[in-house]
Amino acid sequence: MKIFVTGGAGFIGSAFVRYVINNTSDSIVNFDKLTYAGNLTSLEEVEHSSQYSFIHGDICNEAQLESAIFSSKPDRIIHLAAETHVDRSIENPQSFIQNNIFGTYSLLNISYKYLQSLSKSKKKNFLFHHVSTDEVFGDLGHSDNMFTETTPYQPSSPYSASKASSDHLVSAWNRTFKLPTII
């Protein structure tokens, strides 16, 4: 299987990439902007693997993103790229809105276009996996209760609101356009 990962040089993304390369025969195309959170050093152990390739790119650059997806021909898209951290979102909400909402929209739009280009058998195996955050559910405070997938969304910062928005976009593309998704 070929997996297209956005944000694969981040903390979670690089752990995922290393795991896949070291434990499966799947291949990874890592599409990352390399902002403050991206660190190619964390991928040094897999950078020379024939299963791994890196594309320096921005999910908000639709032409670049479309070219990367259509040329790599993935079976799965795993969307990890995001602006993160509550405090940073309070200091600069605009970058969170741009990257987490518009970037996700761009990725969904291009993924749907890509899905339409696939053969019937390839369509059956395609999946868009969106990685969210528990922050979309709000704050637990000192409660012993845990969030579940049925907990209502109650974002409380620009970060959590932008991630909740991206979750809702993914749900809408699944329902409206039948894009196969998991959040």
Coordinates of N, CA and C in Angstrom, one line a residue:
M1 N 0.9 -1.2 0.0 CA 0.0 0.0 0.0 C 0.9 1.2 0.0
K2 N 0.4 2.3 -0.7 CA 1.1 3.6 -0.7 C 0.3 4.6 0.2
I3 N 1.0 5.2 1.1 CA 0.4 6.1 2.0 C 0.9 7.5 1.8
F4 N 0.1 8.5 1.6 CA 0.5 9.9 1.5 C 0.2 10.5 2.9
V5 N 1.2 11.0 3.5 CA 1.1 11.6 4.9 C 1.4 13.1 4.8
T6 N 0.4 13.9 5.3 CA 0.7 15.3 5.5 C 1.2 15.5 6.9
G7 N 2.3 16.3 7.1 CA 2.8 16.5 8.4 C 3.6 15.4 9.0
G8 N 4.3 14.6 8.1 CA 5.0 13.4 8.5 C 6.3 13.7 9.2
A9 N 6.7 15.0 9.3 CA 8.0 15.3 10.0 C 7.7 15.9 11.4
G10 N 6.4 15.9 11.7 CA 6.1 16.4 13.1 C 6.3 15.3 14.1
F11 N 6.0 15.5 15.4 CA 6.2 14.6 16.4 C 5.5 13.3 16.2
I12 N 4.2 13.4 16.0 CA 3.3 12.2 15.8 C 3.6 11.6 14.4
G13 N 3.6 12.5 13.4 CA 3.9 12.1 12.0 C 5.1 11.3 11.8
S14 N 6.2 11.7 12.4 CA 7.5 11.0 12.3 C 7.5 9.7 12.9
A15 N 6.8 9.6 14.1 CA 6.7 8.3 14.8 C 5.9 7.3 13.9
F16 N 4.8 7.8 13.3 CA 4.0 7.0 12.4 C 4.8 6.6 11.2
V17 N 5.6 7.5 10.5 CA 6.4 7.2 9.4 C 7.4 6.1 9.7
R18 N 8.1 6.3 10.8 CA 9.1 5.3 11.2 C 8.5 4.0 11.5
Y19 N 7.4 3.9 12.1 CA 6.7 2.7 12.4 C 6.3 1.9 11.1
V20 N 5.7 2.6 10.2 CA 5.3 2.0 8.9 C 6.5 1.5 8.2
I21 N 7.6 2.3 8.0 CA 8.7 1.9 7.3 C 9.4 0.7 7.9
N22 N 9.5 0.7 9.3 CA 10.3 -0.3 10.0 C 9.5 -1.6 10.2
N23 N 8.1 -1.5 10.0 CA 7.3 -2.7 10.4 C 6.4 -3.2 9.3
T24 N 6.4 -2.6 8.2 CA 5.5 -3.0 7.1 C 6.2 -3.0 5.8
S25 N 5.6 -3.4 4.7 CA 6.1 -3.3 3.4 C 5.5 -2.1 2.7
D26 N 4.6 -1.4 3.4 CA 4.0 -0.2 2.8 C 5.0 0.9 2.5
S27 N 4.7 1.8 1.6 CA 5.5 2.9 1.3 C 4.9 4.2 1.8
I28 N 5.7 5.2 2.1 CA 5.2 6.5 2.6 C 5.7 7.6 1.7
V29 N 4.8 8.5 1.3 CA 5.2 9.8 0.7 C 4.9 10.8 1.8
N30 N 5.9 11.5 2.3 CA 5.8 12.5 3.4 C 5.7 13.9 2.8
F31 N 4.6 14.5 2.9 CA 4.4 15.9 2.4 C 4.3 16.8 3.6
D32 N 5.4 17.6 3.8 CA 5.5 18.5 5.0 C 6.1 19.8 4.7
K33 N 5.5 20.8 5.3 CA 5.9 22.2 5.1 C 7.2 22.6 5.9
L34 N 7.5 21.7 6.9 CA 8.7 21.9 7.7 C 8.7 23.3 8.5
T35 N 7.6 23.5 9.2 CA 7.5 24.7 10.0 C 8.2 24.4 11.3
Y36 N 7.9 25.2 12.4 CA 8.4 25.0 13.7 C 8.3 23.5 14.2
A37 N 7.3 22.8 13.8 CA 7.0 21.5 14.3 C 7.6 20.4 13.5
G38 N 8.0 20.7 12.3 CA 8.6 19.6 11.4 C 10.1 19.5 11.6
N39 N 10.6 18.3 11.7 CA 12.0 18.1 12.0 C 12.5 16.8 11.2
L40 N 13.2 17.0 10.1 CA 13.6 15.9 9.3 C 14.6 15.0 10.0
T41 N 15.3 15.5 11.1 CA 16.2 14.8 11.8 C 15.5 13.5 12.5
S42 N 14.3 13.7 12.8 CA 13.5 12.6 13.4 C 13.3 11.4 12.4
L43 N 13.6 11.7 11.2 CA 13.3 10.7 10.1 C 14.6 10.1 9.5
E44 N 15.8 10.5 10.1 CA 17.0 10.1 9.5 C 17.2 8.5 9.4
E45 N 16.6 7.8 10.3 CA 16.7 6.3 10.3 C 16.0 5.7 9.1
V46 N 15.0 6.4 8.5 CA 14.3 5.9 7.3 C 14.5 6.7 6.0
E47 N 15.2 7.8 6.1 CA 15.3 8.7 4.9 C 15.9 8.0 3.7
H48 N 16.7 6.9 3.8 CA 17.3 6.3 2.7 C 16.5 5.0 2.3
S49 N 15.4 4.7 3.0 CA 14.6 3.6 2.6 C 13.9 3.7 1.3
S50 N 13.9 2.7 0.5 CA 13.2 2.7 -0.8 C 11.7 2.9 -0.6
Q51 N 11.2 2.6 0.6 CA 9.8 2.8 0.9 C 9.4 4.2 1.3
Y52 N 10.4 5.1 1.4 CA 10.1 6.5 1.9 C 10.5 7.5 0.9
S53 N 9.7 8.5 0.7 CA 10.0 9.7 0.0 C 9.5 11.0 0.7
F54 N 10.2 12.1 0.4 CA 9.8 13.3 1.1 C 9.5 14.4 0.0
I55 N 8.4 15.1 0.2 CA 8.1 16.3 -0.6 C 7.9 17.5 0.3
H56 N 8.7 18.5 0.1 CA 8.6 19.7 0.9 C 7.4 20.5 0.3
G57 N 6.3 20.6 1.0 CA 5.2 21.2 0.5 C 4.2 21.7 1.5
D58 N 3.3 22.6 1.0 CA 2.3 23.3 1.9 C 0.9 22.8 1.5
I59 N 0.1 22.3 2.4 CA -1.2 21.9 2.1 C -2.1 23.0 1.6
C60 N -1.7 24.3 1.9 CA -2.5 25.4 1.4 C -2.2 25.8 -0.1
N61 N -1.1 25.2 -0.6 CA -0.7 25.4 -2.0 C -1.4 24.4 -2.8
E62 N -2.6 24.6 -3.4 CA -3.4 23.6 -4.0 C -2.7 23.0 -5.2
A63 N -2.0 23.8 -6.0 CA -1.3 23.3 -7.2 C -0.2 22.3 -6.8
Q64 N 0.5 22.7 -5.8 CA 1.6 21.8 -5.4 C 1.1 20.5 -4.7
L65 N 0.0 20.7 -4.0 CA -0.6 19.5 -3.3 C -1.2 18.6 -4.3
E66 N -2.0 19.1 -5.3 CA -2.6 18.3 -6.3 C -1.5 17.5 -7.1
S67 N -0.4 18.2 -7.5 CA 0.6 17.5 -8.2 C 1.2 16.4 -7.4
A68 N 1.4 16.6 -6.1 CA 2.0 15.6 -5.3 C 1.1 14.4 -5.1
I69 N -0.2 14.6 -4.9 CA -1.1 13.5 -4.8 C -1.2 12.7 -6.1
F70 N -1.5 13.4 -7.2 CA -1.7 12.7 -8.4 C -0.5 12.0 -8.9
S71 N 0.7 12.5 -8.6 CA 1.9 11.9 -9.1 C 2.3 10.7 -8.2
S72 N 2.0 10.8 -6.9 CA 2.3 9.7 -6.0 C 1.3 8.5 -6.0
K73 N 0.1 8.8 -6.4 CA -1.0 7.8 -6.5 C -1.2 6.9 -5.3
P74 N -1.5 7.6 -4.2 CA -1.7 6.9 -2.9 C -2.9 6.1 -2.8
D75 N -2.9 5.1 -1.9 CA -4.1 4.3 -1.6 C -4.7 4.9 -0.3
R76 N -4.0 5.5 0.5 CA -4.5 6.2 1.7 C -3.9 7.6 1.8
I77 N -4.6 8.5 2.4 CA -4.1 9.8 2.7 C -4.3 10.0 4.2
I78 N -3.3 10.2 4.9 CA -3.3 10.4 6.4 C -3.0 11.9 6.6
H79 N -3.9 12.6 7.2 CA -3.8 14.1 7.3 C -3.4 14.4 8.8
L80 N -2.1 14.6 9.0 CA -1.6 15.0 10.3 C -1.2 16.5 10.4
A81 N -1.0 17.1 9.2 CA -0.5 18.5 9.2 C -1.5 19.4 9.9
A82 N -0.9 20.2 10.8 CA -1.8 21.2 11.5 C -0.9 22.2 12.3
E83 N -1.5 23.3 12.4 CA -0.9 24.3 13.4 C -1.4 23.8 14.8
T84 N -0.6 23.7 15.7 CA -1.0 23.2 17.0 C -0.6 24.1 18.2
H85 N -1.1 23.8 19.3 CA -0.8 24.4 20.6 C -1.8 25.6 20.9
V86 N -2.5 25.5 22.0 CA -3.5 26.5 22.4 C -2.8 27.9 22.5
D87 N -1.7 28.0 23.2 CA -1.1 29.3 23.5 C -0.7 30.0 22.2
R88 N -0.2 29.2 21.2 CA 0.2 29.8 19.9 C -1.0 30.3 19.2
S89 N -2.1 29.6 19.3 CA -3.4 30.0 18.6 C -3.9 31.2 19.2
I90 N -3.7 31.5 20.4 CA -4.2 32.8 21.0 C -3.3 33.9 20.5
E91 N -2.0 33.7 20.3 CA -1.1 34.7 19.9 C -1.3 35.0 18.4
N92 N -1.7 34.0 17.6 CA -1.8 34.2 16.1 C -2.9 33.3 15.6
P93 N -4.2 33.6 15.8 CA -5.2 32.7 15.3 C -5.3 32.6 13.8
Q94 N -4.8 33.6 13.0 CA -4.9 33.5 11.6 C -4.2 32.3 11.0
S95 N -3.1 32.0 11.4 CA -2.3 30.9 10.8 C -3.1 29.6 11.1
F96 N -3.8 29.5 12.2 CA -4.6 28.3 12.6 C -5.8 28.2 11.6
I97 N -6.4 29.3 11.4 CA -7.6 29.3 10.5 C -7.1 28.9 9.1
Q98 N -6.0 29.5 8.6 CA -5.5 29.2 7.3 C -5.1 27.8 7.1
N99 N -4.2 27.3 8.0 CA -3.7 25.9 7.8 C -4.7 24.8 8.2
N100 N -5.3 25.0 9.3 CA -6.2 23.9 9.8 C -7.5 23.8 9.1
I101 N -8.0 25.0 8.7 CA -9.3 24.9 8.0 C -9.1 25.0 6.5
F102 N -8.5 26.0 6.0 CA -8.3 26.1 4.5 C -7.4 24.9 4.0
G103 N -6.4 24.6 4.7 CA -5.5 23.5 4.3 C -6.2 22.2 4.3
T104 N -7.1 21.9 5.3 CA -7.9 20.7 5.2 C -8.9 20.7 4.1
Y105 N -9.5 21.9 3.9 CA -10.4 22.0 2.7 C -9.7 21.7 1.4
S106 N -8.5 22.2 1.2 CA -7.7 22.0 0.0 C -7.4 20.5 -0.1
L107 N -7.0 19.9 0.9 CA -6.7 18.5 0.9 C -7.9 17.6 0.6
L108 N -9.1 17.9 1.2 CA -10.3 17.2 0.9 C -10.7 17.4 -0.5
N109 N -10.7 18.6 -1.0 CA -11.1 18.9 -2.4 C -10.2 18.1 -3.4
I110 N -8.9 18.1 -3.2 CA -8.0 17.4 -4.1 C -8.1 15.9 -4.0
S111 N -8.3 15.4 -2.7 CA -8.5 14.0 -2.5 C -9.8 13.5 -3.2
Y112 N -10.8 14.3 -3.2 CA -12.1 13.9 -3.9 C -11.8 13.8 -5.4
K113 N -11.2 14.9 -5.9 CA -10.8 14.9 -7.3 C -10.0 13.7 -7.7
Y114 N -9.0 13.4 -6.8 CA -8.1 12.2 -7.1 C -9.0 10.9 -7.0
L115 N -9.9 10.8 -6.0 CA -10.7 9.6 -5.9 C -11.5 9.4 -7.2
Q116 N -12.0 10.4 -7.8 CA -12.8 10.3 -9.0 C -12.0 9.8 -10.2
S117 N -10.7 10.0 -10.1 CA -9.8 9.5 -11.2 C -9.4 8.1 -11.1
L118 N -9.7 7.4 -10.0 CA -9.3 6.1 -9.8 C -10.2 5.0 -10.4
S119 N -9.6 3.9 -10.7 CA -10.5 2.8 -11.2 C -11.4 2.3 -10.1
K120 N -12.4 1.5 -10.4 CA -13.4 1.0 -9.5 C -12.7 0.3 -8.3
S121 N -11.7 -0.6 -8.6 CA -11.1 -1.4 -7.6 C -10.2 -0.5 -6.7
K122 N -9.5 0.5 -7.3 CA -8.7 1.4 -6.5 C -9.6 2.3 -5.6
K123 N -10.8 2.6 -6.1 CA -11.7 3.4 -5.3 C -12.1 2.7 -4.0
K124 N -12.3 1.4 -4.2 CA -12.8 0.6 -3.0 C -11.8 0.6 -1.9
N125 N -10.5 0.7 -2.2 CA -9.5 0.6 -1.2 C -9.0 2.0 -0.7
F126 N -9.5 3.1 -1.3 CA -9.0 4.4 -0.9 C -9.6 4.8 0.4
L127 N -8.8 5.5 1.2 CA -9.3 6.1 2.5 C -8.6 7.4 2.8
F128 N -9.3 8.3 3.3 CA -8.8 9.6 3.8 C -8.9 9.5 5.4
H129 N -7.8 9.5 6.0 CA -7.8 9.5 7.5 C -7.3 10.8 8.1
H130 N -8.2 11.5 8.8 CA -8.0 12.8 9.3 C -7.7 12.6 10.8
V131 N -6.6 13.2 11.3 CA -6.2 13.1 12.7 C -6.6 14.4 13.4
S132 N -7.4 14.2 14.4 CA -8.0 15.3 15.1 C -7.3 15.5 16.5
T133 N -7.9 16.0 17.4 CA -7.4 16.3 18.8 C -8.5 16.2 19.8
D134 N -8.2 15.8 21.0 CA -9.2 15.8 22.1 C -9.6 17.2 22.4
E135 N -8.8 18.2 22.0 CA -9.2 19.6 22.3 C -10.5 20.1 21.8
V136 N -11.0 19.4 20.7 CA -12.3 19.8 20.1 C -13.4 19.6 21.1
F137 N -13.2 18.7 22.1 CA -14.3 18.5 23.1 C -14.3 19.4 24.3
G138 N -13.3 20.4 24.3 CA -13.3 21.3 25.4 C -12.3 20.9 26.5
D139 N -12.7 21.3 27.7 CA -11.8 21.1 28.9 C -12.5 20.1 29.8
L140 N -11.7 19.1 30.3 CA -12.2 18.2 31.3 C -12.2 18.9 32.7
G141 N -11.3 19.8 33.0 CA -11.2 20.3 34.3 C -10.7 19.3 35.2
H142 N -11.3 19.2 36.4 CA -10.9 18.2 37.4 C -11.9 17.0 37.4
S143 N -12.6 16.8 36.4 CA -13.6 15.7 36.3 C -12.9 14.4 36.1
D144 N -13.6 13.3 36.6 CA -13.1 12.0 36.4 C -13.6 11.4 35.1
N145 N -14.5 12.1 34.4 CA -15.1 11.6 33.2 C -14.1 11.7 32.1
M146 N -14.2 10.9 31.1 CA -13.3 10.9 29.9 C -14.1 11.3 28.7
F147 N -13.5 11.9 27.7 CA -14.1 12.2 26.4 C -14.3 10.9 25.7
T148 N -15.4 10.8 24.9 CA -15.7 9.7 24.0 C -16.0 10.3 22.7
E149 N -16.1 9.4 21.7 CA -16.5 9.9 20.3 C -17.9 10.5 20.3
T150 N -18.7 10.3 21.3 CA -20.0 10.9 21.3 C -20.1 12.2 22.1
T151 N -19.0 12.6 22.8 CA -19.0 13.8 23.5 C -19.2 15.0 22.6
P152 N -20.1 15.9 22.9 CA -20.3 17.1 22.1 C -19.1 17.9 21.9
Y153 N -18.9 18.5 20.7 CA -17.8 19.4 20.5 C -18.1 20.7 21.3
Q154 N -17.0 21.2 22.0 CA -17.0 22.4 22.7 C -15.7 23.1 22.7
P155 N -15.2 23.4 21.5 CA -13.9 24.0 21.4 C -13.8 25.3 22.2
S156 N -12.6 25.5 22.8 CA -12.5 26.7 23.7 C -11.3 27.6 23.4
S157 N -10.6 27.4 22.2 CA -9.5 28.2 21.8 C -9.5 28.2 20.3
P158 N -8.8 29.2 19.7 CA -8.7 29.2 18.2 C -8.2 27.9 17.7
Y159 N -7.2 27.2 18.4 CA -6.7 25.9 18.0 C -7.8 24.9 17.9
S160 N -8.5 24.7 19.0 CA -9.5 23.7 19.1 C -10.7 24.0 18.1
A161 N -11.0 25.3 18.0 CA -12.1 25.7 17.0 C -11.7 25.3 15.6
S162 N -10.4 25.6 15.3 CA -9.9 25.3 13.9 C -9.9 23.8 13.6
K163 N -9.5 23.0 14.6 CA -9.5 21.6 14.5 C -11.0 21.0 14.4
A164 N -11.9 21.6 15.2 CA -13.3 21.2 15.2 C -13.8 21.5 13.8
S165 N -13.5 22.6 13.2 CA -13.9 23.0 11.9 C -13.4 22.0 10.9
S166 N -12.1 21.6 11.0 CA -11.6 20.7 10.0 C -12.3 19.3 10.2
D167 N -12.6 18.9 11.4 CA -13.3 17.6 11.6 C -14.7 17.7 10.9
H168 N -15.4 18.8 11.0 CA -16.7 19.0 10.4 C -16.6 19.0 8.9
L169 N -15.5 19.6 8.3 CA -15.3 19.5 6.9 C -15.1 18.1 6.4
V170 N -14.4 17.3 7.2 CA -14.1 15.9 6.8 C -15.5 15.2 6.8
S171 N -16.2 15.4 7.9 CA -17.6 14.7 7.9 C -18.5 15.1 6.8
A172 N -18.4 16.4 6.4 CA -19.3 16.9 5.3 C -18.8 16.3 4.0
W173 N -17.5 16.1 3.7 CA -17.0 15.5 2.5 C -17.4 14.0 2.4
N174 N -17.4 13.4 3.6 CA -17.9 12.0 3.6 C -19.3 11.9 3.3
R175 N -20.2 12.7 3.9 CA -21.6 12.6 3.7 C -22.0 13.1 2.4
T176 N -21.5 14.3 2.0 CA -22.0 14.9 0.7 C -21.4 14.3 -0.5
F177 N -20.1 14.1 -0.4 CA -19.4 13.6 -1.6 C -19.0 12.1 -1.6
K178 N -19.3 11.5 -0.5 CA -19.0 10.0 -0.3 C -17.5 9.8 -0.3
L179 N -16.7 10.7 0.1 CA -15.3 10.5 0.2 C -15.1 9.6 1.4
P180 N -14.5 8.4 1.3 CA -14.3 7.5 2.4 C -13.3 8.1 3.4
T181 N -13.8 8.4 4.6 CA -13.0 9.1 5.6 C -13.1 8.4 7.0
I182 N -12.1 8.6 7.8 CA -12.1 8.3 9.2 C -11.5 9.5 9.9
I183 N -12.1 9.8 11.1 CA -11.6 10.9 11.9 C -11.1 10.3 13.2

